[in-house]
mmCIF file of C-alpha atoms in Angstrom:
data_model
loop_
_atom_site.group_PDB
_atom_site.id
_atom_site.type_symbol
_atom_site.label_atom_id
_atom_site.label_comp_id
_atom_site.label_asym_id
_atom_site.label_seq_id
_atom_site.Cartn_x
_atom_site.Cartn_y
_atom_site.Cartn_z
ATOM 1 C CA UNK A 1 0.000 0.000 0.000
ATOM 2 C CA UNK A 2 2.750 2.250 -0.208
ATOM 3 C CA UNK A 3 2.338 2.864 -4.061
ATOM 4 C CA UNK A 4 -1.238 2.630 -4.702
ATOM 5 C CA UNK A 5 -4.690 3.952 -3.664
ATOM 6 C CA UNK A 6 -6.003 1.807 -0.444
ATOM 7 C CA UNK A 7 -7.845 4.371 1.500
ATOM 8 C CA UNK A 8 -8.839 1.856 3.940
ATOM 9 C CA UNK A 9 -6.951 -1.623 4.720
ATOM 10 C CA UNK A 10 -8.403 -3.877 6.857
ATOM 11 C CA UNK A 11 -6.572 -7.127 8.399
ATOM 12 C CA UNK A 12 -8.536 -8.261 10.998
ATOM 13 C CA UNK A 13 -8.414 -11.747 12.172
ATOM 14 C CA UNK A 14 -5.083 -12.401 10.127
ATOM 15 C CA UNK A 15 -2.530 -13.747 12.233
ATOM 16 C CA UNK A 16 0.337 -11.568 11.556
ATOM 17 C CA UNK A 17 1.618 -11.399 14.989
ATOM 18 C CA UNK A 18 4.641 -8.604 15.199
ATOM 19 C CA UNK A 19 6.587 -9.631 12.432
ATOM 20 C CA UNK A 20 3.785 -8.391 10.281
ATOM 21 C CA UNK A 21 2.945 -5.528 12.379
ATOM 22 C CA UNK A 22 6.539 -4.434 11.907
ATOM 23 C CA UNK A 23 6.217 -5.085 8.552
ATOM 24 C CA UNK A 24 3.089 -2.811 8.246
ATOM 25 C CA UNK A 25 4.301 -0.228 10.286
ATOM 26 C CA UNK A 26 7.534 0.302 7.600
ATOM 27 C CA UNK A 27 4.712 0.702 5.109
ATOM 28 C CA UNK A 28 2.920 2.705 7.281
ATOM 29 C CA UNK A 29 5.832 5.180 8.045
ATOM 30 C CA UNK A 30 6.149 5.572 3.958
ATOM 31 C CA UNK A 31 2.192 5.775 2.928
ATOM 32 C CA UNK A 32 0.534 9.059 1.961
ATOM 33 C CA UNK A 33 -2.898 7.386 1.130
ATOM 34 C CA UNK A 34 -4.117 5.198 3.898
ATOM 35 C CA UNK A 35 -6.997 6.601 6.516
ATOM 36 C CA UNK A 36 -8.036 3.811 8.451
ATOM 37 C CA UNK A 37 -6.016 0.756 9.162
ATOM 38 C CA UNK A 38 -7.864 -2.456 10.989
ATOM 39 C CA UNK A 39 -5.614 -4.590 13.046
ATOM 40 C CA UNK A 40 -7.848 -6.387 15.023
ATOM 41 C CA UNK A 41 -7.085 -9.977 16.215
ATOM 42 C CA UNK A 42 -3.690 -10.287 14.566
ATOM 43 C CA UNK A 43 -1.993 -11.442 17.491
ATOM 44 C CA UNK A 44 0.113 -9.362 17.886
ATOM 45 C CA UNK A 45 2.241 -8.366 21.284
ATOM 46 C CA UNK A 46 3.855 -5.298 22.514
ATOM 47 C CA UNK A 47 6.862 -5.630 20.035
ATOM 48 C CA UNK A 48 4.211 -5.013 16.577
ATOM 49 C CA UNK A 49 2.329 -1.800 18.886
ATOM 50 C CA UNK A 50 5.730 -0.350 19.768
ATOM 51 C CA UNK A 51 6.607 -0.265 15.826
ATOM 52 C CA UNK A 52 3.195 0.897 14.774
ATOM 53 C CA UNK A 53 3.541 3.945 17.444
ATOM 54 C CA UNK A 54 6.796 4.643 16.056
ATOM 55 C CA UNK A 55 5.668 4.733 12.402
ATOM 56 C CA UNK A 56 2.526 6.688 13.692
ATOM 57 C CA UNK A 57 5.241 9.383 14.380
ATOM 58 C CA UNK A 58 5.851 9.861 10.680
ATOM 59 C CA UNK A 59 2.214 9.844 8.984
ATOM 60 C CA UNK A 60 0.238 12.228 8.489
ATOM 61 C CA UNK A 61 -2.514 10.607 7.181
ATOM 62 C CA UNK A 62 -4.033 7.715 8.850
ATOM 63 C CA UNK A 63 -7.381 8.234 10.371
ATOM 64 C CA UNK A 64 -8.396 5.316 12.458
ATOM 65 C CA UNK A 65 -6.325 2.820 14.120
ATOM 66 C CA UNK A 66 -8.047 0.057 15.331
ATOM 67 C CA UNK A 67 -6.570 -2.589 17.260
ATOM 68 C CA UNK A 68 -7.928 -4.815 20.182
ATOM 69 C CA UNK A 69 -6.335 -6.089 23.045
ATOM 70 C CA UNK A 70 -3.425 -3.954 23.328
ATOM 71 C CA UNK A 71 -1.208 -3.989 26.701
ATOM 72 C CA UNK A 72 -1.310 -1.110 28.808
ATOM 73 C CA UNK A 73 2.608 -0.344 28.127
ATOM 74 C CA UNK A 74 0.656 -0.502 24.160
ATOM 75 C CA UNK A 75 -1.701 1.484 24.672
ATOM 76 C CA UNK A 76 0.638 4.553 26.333
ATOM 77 C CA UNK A 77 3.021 4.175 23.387
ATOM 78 C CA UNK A 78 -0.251 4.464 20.834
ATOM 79 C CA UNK A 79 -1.815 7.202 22.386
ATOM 80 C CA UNK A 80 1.378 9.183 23.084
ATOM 81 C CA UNK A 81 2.449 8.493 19.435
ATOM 82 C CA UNK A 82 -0.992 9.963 18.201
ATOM 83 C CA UNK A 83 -0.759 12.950 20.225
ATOM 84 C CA UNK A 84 2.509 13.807 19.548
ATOM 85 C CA UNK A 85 2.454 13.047 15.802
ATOM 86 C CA UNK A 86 3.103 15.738 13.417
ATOM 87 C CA UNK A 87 -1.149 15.593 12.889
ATOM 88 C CA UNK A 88 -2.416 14.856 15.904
ATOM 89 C CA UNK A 89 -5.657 12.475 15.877
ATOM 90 C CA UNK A 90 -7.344 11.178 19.059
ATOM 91 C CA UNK A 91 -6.856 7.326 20.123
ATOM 92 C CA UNK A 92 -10.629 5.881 20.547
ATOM 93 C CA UNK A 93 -9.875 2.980 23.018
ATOM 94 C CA UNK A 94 -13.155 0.713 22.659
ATOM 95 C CA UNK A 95 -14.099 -2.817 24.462
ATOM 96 C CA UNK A 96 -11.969 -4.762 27.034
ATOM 97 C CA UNK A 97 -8.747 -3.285 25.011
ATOM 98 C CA UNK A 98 -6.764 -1.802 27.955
ATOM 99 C CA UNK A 99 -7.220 -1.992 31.806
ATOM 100 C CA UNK A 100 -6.064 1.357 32.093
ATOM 101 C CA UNK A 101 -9.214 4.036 33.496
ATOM 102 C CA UNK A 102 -9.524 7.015 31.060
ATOM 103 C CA UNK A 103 -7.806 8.936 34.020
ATOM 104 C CA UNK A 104 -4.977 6.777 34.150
ATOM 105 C CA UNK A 105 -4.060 6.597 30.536
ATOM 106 C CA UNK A 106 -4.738 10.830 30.431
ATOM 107 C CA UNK A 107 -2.398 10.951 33.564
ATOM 108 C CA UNK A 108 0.208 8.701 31.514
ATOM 109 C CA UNK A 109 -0.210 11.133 28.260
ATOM 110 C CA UNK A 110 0.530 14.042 30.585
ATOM 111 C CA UNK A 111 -3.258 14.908 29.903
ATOM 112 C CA UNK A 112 -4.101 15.320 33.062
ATOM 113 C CA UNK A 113 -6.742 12.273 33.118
#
């Protein structure tokens, strides 16, 4: 997706564990088309979220993030990454995705919770 016109690419329920995640998140990094980007179920672990934060640094594009089950370490580095990003977007955390209160993970972003 880093040459063509995939607005939205969805990979749920592949299992692409972090290899793949890293994998996407060089893409990801590169891309200048993508908006929304579904990860859900791909098994990955805090080694694929800690690359996708880090390539959230460099787009400016992407929309939507969805992911489930992220750790709460995860979840920091994703938020964090979409704050600071260089176009902010907010981090919708939905379902049983983080144990983390909405005051703790706005404490951990220096939000303030």
């Amino acid at each position: 997706f880093t040459q063509g016109g995939f607005v939205e690419l969805v990979l749920a329920e592949n299992a692409i564990g972090d290899e793949g995640a890293q994998a996407i998140a060089r893409a990801l990094a590169r891309t200048t088309v993508l908006k929304a980007l579904d990860l859900q179920f791909t098994l990955m672990l805090d080694g694929g979220y800690t690359s996708l934060a880090a390539a959230l640094g460099c787009n400016r594009r992407l929309e939507r993030l969805t992911v489930t089950y992220p750790s709460d370490a995860a979840t920091i580095a994703l938020g964090r990454a979409m704050r600071d990003s260089p176009r902010p977007r907010p981090l919708a955390l939905r379902g049983p995705g983080t144990s983390l209160s909405r005051k703790g993970v706005g404490g951990a972003l220096g939000l303030g919770g």
